[in-house]
Tab-separated table of C-alpha atoms in Angstrom:
chain	number	residue	atom	x	y	z
A	1	LYS	CA	-42.940	27.066	48.587
A	2	GLN	CA	-44.783	29.750	46.761
A	3	TRP	CA	-47.184	27.537	44.484
A	4	TYR	CA	-47.822	25.445	47.905
A	5	GLN	CA	-48.867	28.054	49.953
A	6	ARG	CA	-51.060	29.734	46.757
A	7	ARG	CA	-52.764	26.322	46.739
A	8	VAL	CA	-53.471	25.641	50.169
A	9	ARG	CA	-54.885	28.970	50.799
A	10	ALA	CA	-57.554	27.791	47.924
A	11	VAL	CA	-57.777	24.870	49.610
A	12	ASN	CA	-58.430	26.056	52.781
A	13	TYR	CA	-60.751	28.732	51.697
A	14	MET	CA	-62.953	26.167	49.832
A	15	CYS	CA	-63.580	24.058	52.645
A	16	GLN	CA	-64.567	26.769	54.929
A	17	SER	CA	-67.399	26.941	52.058
A	18	GLY	CA	-68.340	22.998	52.402
A	19	THR	CA	-65.809	21.672	50.396
A	20	TYR	CA	-64.262	18.377	52.176
A	21	PHE	CA	-60.467	17.833	50.803
A	22	TRP	CA	-58.105	15.024	51.629
A	23	ASP	CA	-54.620	14.037	50.318
A	24	TYR	CA	-54.624	11.517	47.131
A	25	GLY	CA	-51.608	10.352	49.064
A	26	ASN	CA	-48.744	11.671	46.766
A	27	ALA	CA	-47.024	13.872	49.538
A	28	PHE	CA	-48.940	17.323	49.092
A	29	LEU	CA	-49.688	17.533	52.590
A	30	LEU	CA	-46.110	16.686	53.474
A	31	GLU	CA	-44.630	18.671	50.914
A	32	ALA	CA	-47.371	22.050	51.524
A	33	SER	CA	-45.822	21.505	55.269
A	34	ARG	CA	-42.141	21.888	54.560
A	35	ALA	CA	-43.234	24.705	51.936
A	36	GLY	CA	-45.006	26.386	55.522
A	37	ALA	CA	-48.394	26.155	54.195
A	38	GLU	CA	-51.266	26.137	56.303
A	39	VAL	CA	-52.246	22.590	56.865
A	40	VAL	CA	-50.626	21.716	60.656
A	41	SER	CA	-52.779	21.602	63.315
A	42	LYS	CA	-51.600	22.504	66.526
A	43	ASP	CA	-50.377	18.550	67.560
A	44	GLY	CA	-48.343	18.435	64.891
A	45	THR	CA	-50.966	16.364	62.602
A	46	PHE	CA	-52.054	16.901	59.471
A	47	ILE	CA	-55.541	19.389	59.192
A	48	TYR	CA	-56.769	16.802	56.478
A	49	PRO	CA	-56.847	12.793	55.451
A	50	THR	CA	-55.063	11.137	53.384
A	51	TYR	CA	-57.291	8.750	51.729
A	52	ILE	CA	-55.974	6.046	53.225
A	53	GLN	CA	-57.214	7.242	56.552
A	54	LEU	CA	-60.450	8.834	55.029
A	55	THR	CA	-61.410	5.182	53.277
A	56	LEU	CA	-59.243	2.667	51.892
A	57	GLY	CA	-57.564	2.130	55.173
A	58	ASP	CA	-60.626	-0.294	55.724
A	59	VAL	CA	-60.505	-2.326	52.576
A	60	PHE	CA	-56.801	-2.661	53.312
A	61	SER	CA	-57.629	-4.187	56.566
A	62	LEU	CA	-60.181	-6.526	54.940
A	63	GLY	CA	-57.424	-7.914	52.565
A	64	PHE	CA	-58.463	-6.570	49.365
A	65	GLY	CA	-55.786	-4.839	47.205
A	66	PRO	CA	-55.060	-5.213	43.826
A	67	PHE	CA	-53.510	-8.157	42.309
A	68	ARG	CA	-52.448	-8.454	38.945
A	69	TRP	CA	-51.873	-11.093	36.727
A	70	VAL	CA	-50.648	-11.172	32.628
A	71	CYS	CA	-51.190	-13.848	30.132
A	72	THR	CA	-48.011	-14.353	28.544
A	73	SER	CA	-49.260	-15.430	25.820
A	74	GLY	CA	-50.549	-12.361	24.607
A	75	ASP	CA	-53.293	-14.026	23.514
A	76	PRO	CA	-57.161	-11.702	24.174
A	77	LEU	CA	-58.997	-15.207	24.548
A	78	ASP	CA	-56.470	-16.354	27.037
A	79	LEU	CA	-57.265	-13.191	29.237
A	80	GLU	CA	-61.265	-13.125	28.303
A	81	LYS	CA	-60.780	-16.817	29.993
A	82	THR	CA	-59.192	-15.659	33.190
A	83	ASP	CA	-61.717	-12.968	33.928
A	84	LYS	CA	-64.067	-15.960	33.413
A	85	ILE	CA	-62.840	-17.890	36.186
A	86	ALA	CA	-62.101	-14.703	38.559
A	87	ALA	CA	-65.666	-13.670	38.337
A	88	GLU	CA	-66.361	-17.634	39.252
A	89	VAL	CA	-64.131	-17.256	42.069
A	90	ILE	CA	-65.889	-14.306	43.318
A	91	ARG	CA	-69.390	-15.358	42.461
A	92	GLU	CA	-68.317	-18.256	45.063
A	93	GLN	CA	-66.951	-16.246	48.186
A	94	LEU	CA	-70.101	-14.027	48.144
A	95	SER	CA	-72.337	-17.349	48.564
A	96	GLU	CA	-70.105	-18.097	51.324
A	97	ASN	CA	-72.140	-16.174	54.159
A	98	PRO	CA	-69.099	-12.779	53.765
A	99	SER	CA	-69.215	-10.010	56.083
A	100	PRO	CA	-71.344	-7.013	55.148
A	101	GLU	CA	-68.019	-5.359	54.329
A	102	GLU	CA	-66.858	-7.955	52.176
A	103	ALA	CA	-69.294	-8.464	50.387
A	104	GLY	CA	-69.658	-4.910	49.528
A	105	ASN	CA	-66.174	-5.419	48.078
A	106	LEU	CA	-66.833	-8.720	46.713
A	107	SER	CA	-69.822	-7.151	44.930
A	108	ASP	CA	-67.769	-3.932	43.556
A	109	ASN	CA	-65.033	-6.638	42.529
A	110	LEU	CA	-67.400	-8.811	40.197
A	111	ARG	CA	-69.213	-6.102	38.638
A	112	TRP	CA	-65.358	-4.688	37.751
A	113	ILE	CA	-64.403	-8.023	36.268
A	114	GLU	CA	-67.276	-8.348	34.493
A	115	GLU	CA	-67.237	-5.690	32.381
A	116	ALA	CA	-63.245	-5.219	32.187
A	117	GLY	CA	-63.297	-6.725	28.901
A	118	ARG	CA	-65.877	-4.696	27.378
A	119	ASN	CA	-64.717	-1.724	28.241
A	120	GLN	CA	-61.454	-2.501	26.542
A	121	MET	CA	-58.934	-2.128	29.586
A	122	VAL	CA	-55.753	-3.578	28.236
A	123	VAL	CA	-53.005	-1.279	27.496
A	124	GLY	CA	-50.538	-3.279	25.902
A	125	SER	CA	-50.006	-6.353	27.179
A	126	GLN	CA	-52.810	-8.698	27.756
A	127	ALA	CA	-52.985	-7.966	31.894
A	128	ARG	CA	-56.037	-7.472	34.428
A	129	ILE	CA	-55.661	-5.853	38.175
A	130	LEU	CA	-58.700	-6.842	40.251
A	131	TYR	CA	-58.951	-5.845	43.807
A	132	SER	CA	-59.292	-9.252	45.943
A	133	ASN	CA	-58.628	-10.637	49.368
A	134	GLN	CA	-55.935	-13.135	50.750
A	135	ALA	CA	-58.871	-15.987	49.789
A	136	GLY	CA	-59.180	-14.690	46.733
A	137	ARG	CA	-56.244	-14.272	45.430
A	138	ALA	CA	-54.920	-17.760	46.330
A	139	ARG	CA	-58.261	-19.298	45.342
A	140	ILE	CA	-57.519	-17.291	41.678
A	141	ALA	CA	-54.318	-18.539	40.971
A	142	LEU	CA	-54.965	-22.444	41.859
A	143	ALA	CA	-57.753	-21.940	39.502
A	144	PHE	CA	-55.723	-20.211	36.886
A	145	ASN	CA	-53.008	-22.807	37.281
A	146	LYS	CA	-55.601	-25.527	37.270
A	147	ALA	CA	-56.534	-24.157	33.675
A	148	ILE	CA	-53.204	-23.949	32.151
A	149	ALA	CA	-52.331	-27.405	33.181
A	150	SER	CA	-55.448	-28.617	31.278
A	151	GLY	CA	-54.486	-26.392	28.259
A	152	HIS	CA	-57.296	-24.456	28.560
A	153	ILE	CA	-55.678	-21.230	29.139
A	154	SER	CA	-52.539	-21.833	26.754
A	155	ALA	CA	-49.374	-20.456	28.389
A	156	PRO	CA	-47.719	-19.605	31.519
A	157	ILE	CA	-49.374	-16.503	33.693
A	158	VAL	CA	-47.315	-14.383	35.321
A	159	LEU	CA	-49.096	-13.057	38.631
A	160	SER	CA	-48.241	-9.927	40.912
A	161	ARG	CA	-49.706	-7.068	42.647
A	162	ASP	CA	-49.457	-2.991	43.014
A	163	HIS	CA	-47.334	-2.186	45.436
A	164	HIS	CA	-49.851	0.173	46.691
A	165	ASP	CA	-51.667	-2.665	48.656
A	166	VAL	CA	-52.539	-3.995	51.870
A	167	SER	CA	-48.851	-5.421	53.048
A	168	GLY	CA	-46.438	-4.224	50.187
A	169	THR	CA	-45.196	-0.477	50.998
A	170	ASP	CA	-44.658	1.488	54.290
A	171	SER	CA	-45.028	5.274	54.080
A	172	PRO	CA	-46.265	7.053	57.097
A	173	PHE	CA	-47.400	10.068	54.114
A	174	ARG	CA	-49.850	7.043	52.265
A	175	GLU	CA	-50.064	3.540	52.623
A	176	THR	CA	-49.450	3.339	56.255
A	177	SER	CA	-50.824	6.435	57.247
A	178	ASN	CA	-53.664	4.809	59.235
A	179	ILE	CA	-51.557	3.074	61.326
A	180	THR	CA	-51.586	4.816	65.182
A	181	ASP	CA	-49.515	2.814	67.126
A	182	GLY	CA	-46.286	4.302	66.347
A	183	SER	CA	-44.995	1.963	63.885
A	184	MET	CA	-46.390	4.214	60.641
A	185	TRP	CA	-42.200	5.662	60.570
A	186	CYS	CA	-41.013	2.186	60.365
A	187	ALA	CA	-40.358	0.418	56.922
A	188	ASP	CA	-40.031	-3.583	58.123
A	189	MET	CA	-43.178	-4.155	56.541
A	190	ALA	CA	-42.007	-3.715	53.043
A	191	VAL	CA	-38.887	-5.978	53.570
A	192	GLN	CA	-40.741	-8.438	55.641
A	193	ASN	CA	-42.804	-9.111	52.600
A	194	VAL	CA	-40.210	-9.040	50.236
A	195	ILE	CA	-37.975	-11.849	52.127
A	196	GLY	CA	-40.711	-13.847	52.878
A	197	GLY	CA	-42.146	-14.401	49.758
A	198	ALA	CA	-38.822	-15.281	48.142
A	199	LEU	CA	-38.467	-17.927	50.891
A	200	ARG	CA	-42.350	-19.030	49.970
A	201	GLY	CA	-41.583	-19.255	46.591
A	202	ALA	CA	-41.950	-16.196	44.272
A	203	THR	CA	-40.440	-16.483	41.029
A	204	TYR	CA	-38.739	-13.204	41.901
A	205	VAL	CA	-39.104	-9.904	44.394
A	206	SER	CA	-38.404	-6.582	44.131
A	207	ILE	CA	-37.419	-4.012	47.308
A	208	HIS	CA	-37.523	-0.120	45.969
A	209	ASN	CA	-37.760	3.332	47.459
A	210	GLY	CA	-39.808	6.245	46.304
A	211	GLY	CA	-42.784	4.697	44.438
A	212	GLY	CA	-46.007	6.965	44.638
A	213	VAL	CA	-44.930	9.592	47.629
A	214	GLY	CA	-41.191	10.226	46.732
A	215	TRP	CA	-37.585	9.085	47.817
A	216	GLY	CA	-37.048	8.592	51.262
A	217	GLU	CA	-40.935	9.015	52.116
A	218	VAL	CA	-41.794	5.016	51.166
A	219	MET	CA	-40.071	1.804	50.994
A	220	ASN	CA	-41.842	-0.432	48.408
A	221	GLY	CA	-41.921	-4.599	47.917
A	222	GLY	CA	-43.078	-6.399	45.186
A	223	PHE	CA	-43.081	-9.838	43.388
A	224	GLY	CA	-43.633	-11.840	40.560
A	225	MET	CA	-44.965	-15.244	40.621
A	226	LEU	CA	-45.254	-17.756	37.370
A	227	LEU	CA	-47.959	-20.476	36.915
A	228	ASP	CA	-47.022	-22.913	34.614
A	229	GLY	CA	-50.067	-25.410	35.395
A	230	SER	CA	-47.300	-27.464	37.906
A	231	GLU	CA	-47.955	-28.832	41.041
A	232	ASP	CA	-45.508	-27.248	42.476
A	233	ALA	CA	-46.123	-23.543	41.126
A	234	GLY	CA	-49.295	-24.006	42.917
A	235	GLU	CA	-48.327	-24.827	46.108
A	236	LYS	CA	-46.001	-21.981	45.823
A	237	ALA	CA	-48.602	-19.558	45.027
A	238	CYS	CA	-51.198	-20.410	47.580
A	239	SER	CA	-47.701	-20.339	50.100
A	240	MET	CA	-46.513	-16.868	49.157
A	241	LEU	CA	-50.022	-14.764	48.374
A	242	ASN	CA	-50.823	-16.049	51.885
A	243	TRP	CA	-48.257	-14.294	53.847
A	244	ASP	CA	-48.137	-11.865	50.761
A	245	VAL	CA	-51.746	-10.353	52.577
A	246	SER	CA	-51.594	-11.637	55.594
A	247	ASN	CA	-48.707	-9.922	56.522
A	248	GLY	CA	-50.212	-6.519	56.499
A	249	VAL	CA	-53.522	-7.782	57.739
A	250	ASN	CA	-51.729	-8.729	61.006
A	251	ARG	CA	-50.099	-5.652	61.250
A	252	ARG	CA	-53.479	-3.744	60.858
A	253	ALA	CA	-54.751	-6.103	63.573
A	254	TRP	CA	-51.816	-5.129	65.972
A	255	ASP	CA	-52.723	-1.524	65.543
A	256	GLY	CA	-56.607	-2.329	66.800
A	257	HIS	CA	-58.412	-2.293	63.364
A	258	PRO	CA	-61.564	-4.352	64.027
A	259	LEU	CA	-62.179	-5.479	60.541
A	260	ALA	CA	-58.277	-6.670	60.613
A	261	LYS	CA	-58.706	-8.427	63.268
A	262	GLU	CA	-61.914	-10.308	62.001
A	263	ALA	CA	-59.925	-10.961	58.850
A	264	ILE	CA	-57.051	-12.795	60.356
A	265	ARG	CA	-59.366	-14.724	62.429
A	266	LYS	CA	-60.716	-16.016	59.476
A	267	THR	CA	-57.548	-16.543	57.919
A	268	GLN	CA	-56.194	-18.540	60.476
A	269	GLU	CA	-59.752	-20.747	60.704
A	270	ARG	CA	-59.386	-21.163	56.852
A	271	VAL	CA	-55.922	-21.952	55.956
A	272	PRO	CA	-54.379	-25.176	57.233
A	273	GLY	CA	-51.734	-24.335	59.761
A	274	TYR	CA	-51.751	-21.071	59.720
A	275	ASP	CA	-50.744	-20.155	63.298
A	276	LEU	CA	-49.998	-16.335	63.299
A	277	THR	CA	-49.295	-14.169	66.547
A	278	VAL	CA	-52.394	-11.783	67.093
A	279	CYS	CA	-52.203	-8.847	69.878
A	280	ASN	CA	-53.631	-9.659	73.618
A	281	GLU	CA	-55.810	-6.278	74.239
A	282	THR	CA	-55.470	-5.049	77.587
A	283	ASP	CA	-57.825	-2.570	79.566
A	284	PRO	CA	-56.660	0.517	79.313
A	285	GLU	CA	-57.830	1.301	82.821
A	286	LEU	CA	-55.726	-1.449	83.892
A	287	LEU	CA	-52.825	0.088	82.223
A	288	LYS	CA	-53.752	3.167	84.067
A	289	THR	CA	-52.911	1.600	87.706
A	290	LEU	CA	-49.280	0.917	86.614
């Protein structure tokens, strides 16, 4: 407790002098409050934001998050080919009149994937991580599957993502800390994603607890999807990836986030037969008359 109290005193002192502080999300503010440190305002909320509330929540509302893939061949040349395929998909997306917010994310992610190889980001497996949105993930997956089928990529690829993603995690202290409708305390989204992913053809799914924030404070869901070049693998990947991202975007749209509302509208226009239940907005003044 003294450890937290001492550090919070230092943080508060520095912020009074102009320093800007936010919680990375590993439950620093939560544990500091439990230790009696001065991080809670009179209304019961934390006096500092999480980084989800500050910046990354907007990225998640657009559907961008950490998409992953592993080249099972272990061949660096295969990974290099996947980088080029992913970069081409992003260039196509940039040519399709994206919103300014989407364009900013796409441009950043294009630079990342173009420079990943020369910066030697691989540690162990020939794997890559790339922030991508719903449309990008599905298109990249189909392009990978086509390249495997043609022999351009020599062996299957396994798709996945970080649990710290648009829909993969429920935690009122990190990933869903910017959900303001009261459901930030519910752990249903991660479970729904796992069940929905399994039904839509994921090769395997996982549900676990504690990732990043601590046991009992977060629920995490994940998946793995094998691309082997078959038509069946491509169909399953599109179905599962559309669900995996859209589930979280729509939840954020229900919370009223304008970027999420626009993202889910575009998804329904783009994906044939995709009919999602969206929120019906009510005039706050009308509610006051009830």
